[in-house]
Short mmCIF file of C-alpha atoms and ligand atoms in Angstrom, two decimals:
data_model
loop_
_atom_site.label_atom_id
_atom_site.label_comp_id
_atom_site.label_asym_id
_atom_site.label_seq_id
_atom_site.Cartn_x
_atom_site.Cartn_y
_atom_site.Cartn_z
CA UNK A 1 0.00 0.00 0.00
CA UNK A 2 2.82 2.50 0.80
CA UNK A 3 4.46 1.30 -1.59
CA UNK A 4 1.84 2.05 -4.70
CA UNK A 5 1.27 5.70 -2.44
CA UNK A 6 4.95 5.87 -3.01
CA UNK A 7 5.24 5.28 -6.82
CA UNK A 8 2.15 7.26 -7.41
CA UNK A 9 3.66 10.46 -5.77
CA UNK A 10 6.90 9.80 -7.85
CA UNK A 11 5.24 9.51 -11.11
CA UNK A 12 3.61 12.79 -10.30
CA UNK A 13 6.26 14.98 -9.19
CA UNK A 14 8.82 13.51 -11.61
CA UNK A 15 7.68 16.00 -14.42
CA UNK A 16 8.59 18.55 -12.19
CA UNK A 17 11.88 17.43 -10.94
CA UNK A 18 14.88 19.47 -12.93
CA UNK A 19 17.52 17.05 -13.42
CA UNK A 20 20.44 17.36 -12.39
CA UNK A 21 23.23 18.67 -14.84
CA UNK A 22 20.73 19.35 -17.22
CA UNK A 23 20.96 23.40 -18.45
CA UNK A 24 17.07 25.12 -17.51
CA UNK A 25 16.07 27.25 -19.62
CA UNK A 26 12.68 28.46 -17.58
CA UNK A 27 10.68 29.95 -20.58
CA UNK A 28 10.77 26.95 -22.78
CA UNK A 29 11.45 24.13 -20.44
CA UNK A 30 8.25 24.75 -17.74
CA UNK A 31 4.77 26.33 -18.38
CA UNK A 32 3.48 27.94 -15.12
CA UNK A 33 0.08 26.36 -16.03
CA UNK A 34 0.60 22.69 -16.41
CA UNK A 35 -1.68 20.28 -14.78
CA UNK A 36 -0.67 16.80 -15.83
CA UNK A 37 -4.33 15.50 -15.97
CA UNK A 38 -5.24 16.56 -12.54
CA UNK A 39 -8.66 19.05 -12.38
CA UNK A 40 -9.77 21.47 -10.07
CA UNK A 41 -12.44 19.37 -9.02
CA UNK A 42 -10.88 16.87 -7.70
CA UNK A 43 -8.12 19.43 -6.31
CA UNK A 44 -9.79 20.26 -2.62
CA UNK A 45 -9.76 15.96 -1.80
CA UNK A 46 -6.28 15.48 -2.93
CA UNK A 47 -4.93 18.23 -1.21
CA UNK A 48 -6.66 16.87 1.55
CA UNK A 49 -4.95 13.27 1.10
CA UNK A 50 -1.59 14.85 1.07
CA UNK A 51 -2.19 16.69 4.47
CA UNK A 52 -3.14 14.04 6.03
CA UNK A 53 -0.14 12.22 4.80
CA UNK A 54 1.93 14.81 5.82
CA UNK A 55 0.21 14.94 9.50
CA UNK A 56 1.13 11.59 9.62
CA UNK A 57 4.71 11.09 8.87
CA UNK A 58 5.48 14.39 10.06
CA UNK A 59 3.86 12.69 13.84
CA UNK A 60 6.77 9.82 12.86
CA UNK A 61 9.70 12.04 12.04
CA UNK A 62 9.34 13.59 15.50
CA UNK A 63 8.80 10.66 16.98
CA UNK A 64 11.87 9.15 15.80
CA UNK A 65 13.91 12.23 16.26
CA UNK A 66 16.72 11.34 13.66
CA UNK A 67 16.28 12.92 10.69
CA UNK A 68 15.14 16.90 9.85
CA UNK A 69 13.48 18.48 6.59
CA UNK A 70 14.45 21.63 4.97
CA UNK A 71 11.79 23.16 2.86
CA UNK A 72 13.12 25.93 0.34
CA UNK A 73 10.40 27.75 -1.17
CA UNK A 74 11.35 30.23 -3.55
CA UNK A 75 9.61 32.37 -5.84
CA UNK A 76 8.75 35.79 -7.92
CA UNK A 77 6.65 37.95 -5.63
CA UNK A 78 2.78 36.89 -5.42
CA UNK A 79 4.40 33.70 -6.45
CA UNK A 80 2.12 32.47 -3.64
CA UNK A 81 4.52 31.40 -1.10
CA UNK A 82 2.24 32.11 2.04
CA UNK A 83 -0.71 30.62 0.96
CA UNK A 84 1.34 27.32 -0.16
CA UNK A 85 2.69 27.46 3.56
CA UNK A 86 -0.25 27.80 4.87
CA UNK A 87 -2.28 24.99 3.42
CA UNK A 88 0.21 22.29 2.95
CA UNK A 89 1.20 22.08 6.62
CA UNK A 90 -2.64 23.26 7.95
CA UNK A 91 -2.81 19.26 9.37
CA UNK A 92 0.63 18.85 11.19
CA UNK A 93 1.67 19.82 14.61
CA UNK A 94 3.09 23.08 14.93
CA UNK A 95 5.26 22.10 17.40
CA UNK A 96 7.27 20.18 14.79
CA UNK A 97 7.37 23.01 12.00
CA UNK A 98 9.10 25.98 12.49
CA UNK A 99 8.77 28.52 9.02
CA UNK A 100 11.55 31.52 9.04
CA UNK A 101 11.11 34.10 6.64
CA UNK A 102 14.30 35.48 4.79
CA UNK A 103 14.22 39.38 4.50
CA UNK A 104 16.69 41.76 3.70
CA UNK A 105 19.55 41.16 6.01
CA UNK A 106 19.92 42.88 9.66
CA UNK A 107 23.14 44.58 10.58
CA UNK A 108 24.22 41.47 12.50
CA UNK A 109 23.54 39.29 9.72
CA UNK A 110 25.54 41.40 7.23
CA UNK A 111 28.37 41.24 9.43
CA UNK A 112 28.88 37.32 9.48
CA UNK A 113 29.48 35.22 5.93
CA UNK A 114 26.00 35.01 3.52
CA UNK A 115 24.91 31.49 4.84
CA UNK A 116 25.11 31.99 8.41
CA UNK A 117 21.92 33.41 9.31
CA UNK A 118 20.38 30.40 7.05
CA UNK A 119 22.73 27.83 8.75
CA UNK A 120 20.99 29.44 12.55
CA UNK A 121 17.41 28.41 11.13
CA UNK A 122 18.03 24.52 9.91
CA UNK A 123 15.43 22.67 11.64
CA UNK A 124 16.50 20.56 14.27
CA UNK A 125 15.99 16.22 13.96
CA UNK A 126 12.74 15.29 14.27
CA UNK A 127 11.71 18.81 12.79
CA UNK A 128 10.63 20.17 9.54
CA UNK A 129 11.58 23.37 8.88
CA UNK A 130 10.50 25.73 6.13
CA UNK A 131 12.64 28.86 4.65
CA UNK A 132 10.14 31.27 3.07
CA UNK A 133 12.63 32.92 0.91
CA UNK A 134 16.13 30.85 1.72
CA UNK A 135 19.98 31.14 0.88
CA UNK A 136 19.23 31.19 -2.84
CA UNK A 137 17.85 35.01 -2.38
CA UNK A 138 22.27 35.36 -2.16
CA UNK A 139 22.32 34.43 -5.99
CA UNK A 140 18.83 36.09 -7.03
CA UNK A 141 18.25 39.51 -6.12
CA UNK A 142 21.75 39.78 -4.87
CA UNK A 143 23.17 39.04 -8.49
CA UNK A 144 20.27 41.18 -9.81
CA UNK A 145 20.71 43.48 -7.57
CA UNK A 146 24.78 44.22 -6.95
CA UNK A 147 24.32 46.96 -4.39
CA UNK A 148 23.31 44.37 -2.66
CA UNK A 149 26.91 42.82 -2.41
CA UNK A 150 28.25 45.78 -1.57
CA UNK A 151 26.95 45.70 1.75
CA UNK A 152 28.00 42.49 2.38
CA UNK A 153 31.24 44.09 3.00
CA UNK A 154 33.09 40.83 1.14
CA UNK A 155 37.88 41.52 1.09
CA UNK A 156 38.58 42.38 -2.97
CA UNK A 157 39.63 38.55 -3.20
CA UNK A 158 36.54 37.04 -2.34
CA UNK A 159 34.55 39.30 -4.95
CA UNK A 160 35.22 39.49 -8.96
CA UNK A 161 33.48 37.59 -11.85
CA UNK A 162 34.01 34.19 -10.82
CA UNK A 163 31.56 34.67 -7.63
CA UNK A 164 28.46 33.20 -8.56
CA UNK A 165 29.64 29.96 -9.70
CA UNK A 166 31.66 29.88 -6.67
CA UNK A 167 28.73 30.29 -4.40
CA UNK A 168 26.78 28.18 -6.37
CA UNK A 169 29.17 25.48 -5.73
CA UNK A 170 29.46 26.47 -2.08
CA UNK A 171 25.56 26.26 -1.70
CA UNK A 172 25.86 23.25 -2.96
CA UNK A 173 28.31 21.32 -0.33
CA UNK A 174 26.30 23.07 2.14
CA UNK A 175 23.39 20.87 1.54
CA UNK A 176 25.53 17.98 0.92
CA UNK A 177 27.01 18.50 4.35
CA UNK A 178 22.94 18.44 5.64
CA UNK A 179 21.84 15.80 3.64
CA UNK A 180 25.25 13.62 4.68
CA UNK A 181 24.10 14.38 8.27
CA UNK A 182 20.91 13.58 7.96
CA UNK A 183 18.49 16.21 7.13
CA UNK A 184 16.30 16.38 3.78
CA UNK A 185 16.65 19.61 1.62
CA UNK A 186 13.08 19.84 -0.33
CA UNK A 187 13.91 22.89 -2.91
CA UNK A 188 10.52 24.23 -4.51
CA UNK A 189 10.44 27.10 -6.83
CA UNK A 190 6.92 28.14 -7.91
CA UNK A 191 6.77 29.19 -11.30
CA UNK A 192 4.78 31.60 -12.07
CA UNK A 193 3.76 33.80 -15.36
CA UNK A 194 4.08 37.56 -15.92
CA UNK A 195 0.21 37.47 -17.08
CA UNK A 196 -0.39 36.09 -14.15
CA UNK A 197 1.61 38.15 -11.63
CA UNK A 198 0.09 41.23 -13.58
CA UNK A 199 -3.34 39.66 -12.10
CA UNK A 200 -2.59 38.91 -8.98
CA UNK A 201 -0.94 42.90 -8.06
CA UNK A 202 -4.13 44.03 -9.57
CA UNK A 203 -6.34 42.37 -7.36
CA UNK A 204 -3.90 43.30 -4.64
CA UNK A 205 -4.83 47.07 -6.06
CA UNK A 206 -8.32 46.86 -6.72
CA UNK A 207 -9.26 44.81 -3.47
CA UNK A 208 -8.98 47.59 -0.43
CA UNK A 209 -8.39 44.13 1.84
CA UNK A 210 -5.06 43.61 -0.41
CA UNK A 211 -4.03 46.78 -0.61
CA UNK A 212 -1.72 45.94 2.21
CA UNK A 213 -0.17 43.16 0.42
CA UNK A 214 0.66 45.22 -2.30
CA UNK A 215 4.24 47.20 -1.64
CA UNK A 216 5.92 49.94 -4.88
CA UNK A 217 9.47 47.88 -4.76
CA UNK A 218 6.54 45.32 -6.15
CA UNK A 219 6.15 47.03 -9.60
CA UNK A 220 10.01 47.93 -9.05
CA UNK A 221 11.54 43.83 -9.33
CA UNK A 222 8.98 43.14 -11.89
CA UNK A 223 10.71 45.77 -14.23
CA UNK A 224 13.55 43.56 -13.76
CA UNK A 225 11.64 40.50 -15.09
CA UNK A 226 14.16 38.74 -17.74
CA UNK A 227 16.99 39.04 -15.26
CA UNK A 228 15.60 37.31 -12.86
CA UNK A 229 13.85 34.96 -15.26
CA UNK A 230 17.93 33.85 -16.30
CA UNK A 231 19.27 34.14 -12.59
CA UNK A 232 16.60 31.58 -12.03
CA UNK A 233 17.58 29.32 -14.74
CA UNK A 234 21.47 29.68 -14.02
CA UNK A 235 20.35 28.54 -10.27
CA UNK A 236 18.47 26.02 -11.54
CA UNK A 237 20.67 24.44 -13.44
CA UNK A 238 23.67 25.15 -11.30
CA UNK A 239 22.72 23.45 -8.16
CA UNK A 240 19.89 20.75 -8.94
CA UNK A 241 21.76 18.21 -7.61
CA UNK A 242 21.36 14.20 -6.42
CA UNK A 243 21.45 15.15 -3.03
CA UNK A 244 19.08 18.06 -3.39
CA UNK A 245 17.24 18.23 -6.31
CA UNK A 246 15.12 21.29 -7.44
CA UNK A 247 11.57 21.19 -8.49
CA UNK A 248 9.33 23.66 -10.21
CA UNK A 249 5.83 23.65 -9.53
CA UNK A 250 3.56 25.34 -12.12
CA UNK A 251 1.50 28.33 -9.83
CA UNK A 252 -0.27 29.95 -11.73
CA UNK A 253 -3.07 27.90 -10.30
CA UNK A 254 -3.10 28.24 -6.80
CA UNK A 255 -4.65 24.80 -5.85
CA UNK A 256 -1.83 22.90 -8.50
CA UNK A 257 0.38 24.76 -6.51
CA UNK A 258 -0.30 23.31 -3.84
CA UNK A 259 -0.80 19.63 -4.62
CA UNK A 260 2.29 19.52 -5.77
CA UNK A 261 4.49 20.82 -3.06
CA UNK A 262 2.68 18.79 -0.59
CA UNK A 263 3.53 15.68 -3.24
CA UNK A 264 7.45 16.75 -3.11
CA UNK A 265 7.20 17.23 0.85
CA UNK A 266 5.06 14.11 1.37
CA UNK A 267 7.38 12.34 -0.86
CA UNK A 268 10.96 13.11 0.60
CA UNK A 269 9.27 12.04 4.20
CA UNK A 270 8.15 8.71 2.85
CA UNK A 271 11.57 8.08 1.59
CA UNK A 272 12.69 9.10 4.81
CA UNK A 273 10.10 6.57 6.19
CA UNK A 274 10.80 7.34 10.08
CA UNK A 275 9.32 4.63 12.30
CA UNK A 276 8.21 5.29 16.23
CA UNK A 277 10.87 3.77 18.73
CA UNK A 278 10.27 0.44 19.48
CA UNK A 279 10.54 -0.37 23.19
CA UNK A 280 13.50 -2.97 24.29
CA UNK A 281 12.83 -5.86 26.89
CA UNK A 282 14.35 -3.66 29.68
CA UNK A 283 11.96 -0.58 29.22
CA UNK A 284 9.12 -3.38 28.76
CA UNK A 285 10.27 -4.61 32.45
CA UNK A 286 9.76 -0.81 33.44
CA UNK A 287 6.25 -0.71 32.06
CA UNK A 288 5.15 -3.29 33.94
CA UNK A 289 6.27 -2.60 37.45
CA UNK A 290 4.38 0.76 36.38
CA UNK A 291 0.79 -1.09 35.60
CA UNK A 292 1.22 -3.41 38.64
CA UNK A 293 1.99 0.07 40.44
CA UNK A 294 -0.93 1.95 39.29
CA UNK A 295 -3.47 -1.30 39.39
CA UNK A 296 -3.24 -1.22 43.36
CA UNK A 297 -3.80 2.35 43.45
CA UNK A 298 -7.27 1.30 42.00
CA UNK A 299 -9.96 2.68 44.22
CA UNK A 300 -12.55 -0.12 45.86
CA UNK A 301 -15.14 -0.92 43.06
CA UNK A 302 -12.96 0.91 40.11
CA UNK A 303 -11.39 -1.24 37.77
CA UNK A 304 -7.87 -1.84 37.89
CA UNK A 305 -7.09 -0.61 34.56
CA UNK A 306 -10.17 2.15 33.87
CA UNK A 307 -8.88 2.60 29.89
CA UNK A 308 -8.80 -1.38 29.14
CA UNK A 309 -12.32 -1.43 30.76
CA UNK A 310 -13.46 0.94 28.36
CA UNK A 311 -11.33 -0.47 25.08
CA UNK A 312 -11.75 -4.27 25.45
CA UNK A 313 -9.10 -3.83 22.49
CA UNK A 314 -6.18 -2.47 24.09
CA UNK A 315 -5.87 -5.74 26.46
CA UNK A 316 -5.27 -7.63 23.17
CA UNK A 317 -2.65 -5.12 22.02
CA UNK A 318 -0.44 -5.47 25.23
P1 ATP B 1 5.27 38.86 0.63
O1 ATP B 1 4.93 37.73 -0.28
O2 ATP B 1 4.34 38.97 1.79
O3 ATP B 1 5.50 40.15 -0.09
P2 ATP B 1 8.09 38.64 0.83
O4 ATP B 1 8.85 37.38 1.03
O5 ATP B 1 8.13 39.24 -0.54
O6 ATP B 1 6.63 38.40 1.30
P3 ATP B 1 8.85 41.20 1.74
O7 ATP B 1 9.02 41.77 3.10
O8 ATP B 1 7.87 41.80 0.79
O9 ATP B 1 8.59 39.65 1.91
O10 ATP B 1 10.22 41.23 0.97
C1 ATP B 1 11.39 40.72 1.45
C2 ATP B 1 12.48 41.32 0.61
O11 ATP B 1 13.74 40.93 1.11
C3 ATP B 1 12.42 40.90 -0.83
O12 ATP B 1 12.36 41.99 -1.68
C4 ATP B 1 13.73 40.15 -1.04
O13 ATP B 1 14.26 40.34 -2.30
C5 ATP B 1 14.60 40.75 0.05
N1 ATP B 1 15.70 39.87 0.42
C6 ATP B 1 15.64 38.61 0.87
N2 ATP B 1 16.86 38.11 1.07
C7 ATP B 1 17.72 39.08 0.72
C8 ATP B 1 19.15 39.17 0.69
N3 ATP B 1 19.91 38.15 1.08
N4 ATP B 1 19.70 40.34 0.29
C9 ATP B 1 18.92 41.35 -0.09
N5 ATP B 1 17.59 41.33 -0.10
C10 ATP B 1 16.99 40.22 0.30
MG1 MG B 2 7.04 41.03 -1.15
#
């Protein structure tokens, strides 16, 4: 059964996997409104499916407390990073997620090296944690943006033409070091159109309940579409790896959007597949002694286990 869950999920996220080595160009290689054959009517009960799969392993991978997830979610603005957030992980426990959201970078951060304030927010084992904007903002709107560099404050040698390939590479031992050490990196781009970023601000315009969504430096990075169109694609191709692979998940509708980053997430935990601690003969002894403890502290005329009276099922179980 998990099994079939397991090569269903990987039949449908493999479209969307970019492989690695292979040179992305975004325009041609992805539309922003592909569907496979999945339809919107079916979309609410899938979505569904995948939460509850997610509730469930995530309920494992804290249980067993070995391994950690990193979701990277990356995207143009009203690339609809929030609302994926918010959905996908609406079943789990929020005491196992932790989401940090990557803005421009504090004083402090600016004076330590461009992954360490991503490096502070890994999740721990047993937790999945999800960067809303992540470390690859340090090769997107810092390339398209150079002033931004500047403030990093980086010696003459460590600058020059050579630098993004260099941090590409260096992003990419990074997660080698995490997966090695046993956390996950899920990387998610959601790809969306111009068209329909054009709709989205306007709704965020037109809508006085949006308007505070809407911000000017908006309509500013959107001027700047086509270089950020091929600083995605050089990412993309540059650090898709084995270890980490990227995916791009058509959003121009909202509710693919979503189906398919809770496939990707659902799918990296299943490969995971964390299993609840079993209990050894010692800790057996140890709950034992406890029933035989607690049975004599049964009250005159209350059962001597009050749950197994009630769930003739659990005696069975023991
Ligand atoms: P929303 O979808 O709600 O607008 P957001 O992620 O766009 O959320 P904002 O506060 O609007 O959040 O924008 C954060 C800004 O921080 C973005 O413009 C982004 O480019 C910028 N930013 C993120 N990381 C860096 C970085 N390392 N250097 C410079 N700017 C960065
Ligand atoms: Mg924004």
């Amino acid at each position: 059964m998990a099994d079939k869950r397991a090569k269903r999920l990987e039949k449908f996220i493999r479209p969307l996997r970019v492989e690695p080595g292979s040179e992305v160009d975004l325009e041609r290689d992805f539309d922003p409104r592909y569907r496979g054959d999945l339809r919107k009517r079916d979309s609410a009960e899938l979505l569904q499916t995948g939460v509850s799969l997610l509730a469930e392993y995530q309920a494992r991978l804290a249980a067993q407390n070995t391994h950690g997830v990193l979701l990277c979610l990356q995207a143009i603005d009203a690339g609809g990073k929030d609302g994926t957030i918010r959905h996908v992980m609406s079943g789990v426990n929020p005491q196992g997620v932790h989401v940090s959201s990557f803005k421009v970078p504090s004083a402090e951060e600016l004076d330590h090296d461009y992954l360490w304030r991503y490096a502070c927010r890994v999740p721990a084992r047993g937790e999945i944690g999800i960067f809303n904007r992540s470390h690859y903002e340090e090769v997107l709107v810092v390339r398209v943006h150079p002033e931004n560099l500047d403030r990093q404050r980086l010696p003459p040698e460590s600058r020059g033409p050579g630098i993004w390939e260099r941090r590409y590479r260096e992003i990419n031992d990074w997660e080698r070091h995490l997966t090695d050490n046993g956390f996950a990196v899920v990387k998610i781009f959601l790809n969306l159109s111009q068209e329909e970023q054009r709709t989205r601000f306007m709704k965020r315009l037109d809508l006085p309940e949006k308007n505070w969504k809407f911000s000017a430096a908006d309509i500013r990075e959107r001027r700047r579409w086509d270089d950020y169109r091929e600083a995605f694609s050089e990412m993309l191709s540059a650090t898709s790896t084995a270890w980490a692979p990227w995916y791009v998940v058509p959003a121009d509708r909202k509710w693919f959007a979503r189906i398919g980053a809770a496939a990707i997430l659902a799918r990296t935990l299943m490969t995971i597949d964390p299993q609840y601690p079993t209990v050894d003969e010692r800790a057996r002894k140890e709950l034992r002694a406890a029933r035989r403890e607690l049975e004599k502290q049964a009250p005159v005329g209350a059962a001597a286990d009050p749950y197994a009276a009630g769930h003739p099922e659990s005696r069975r179980r023991r």
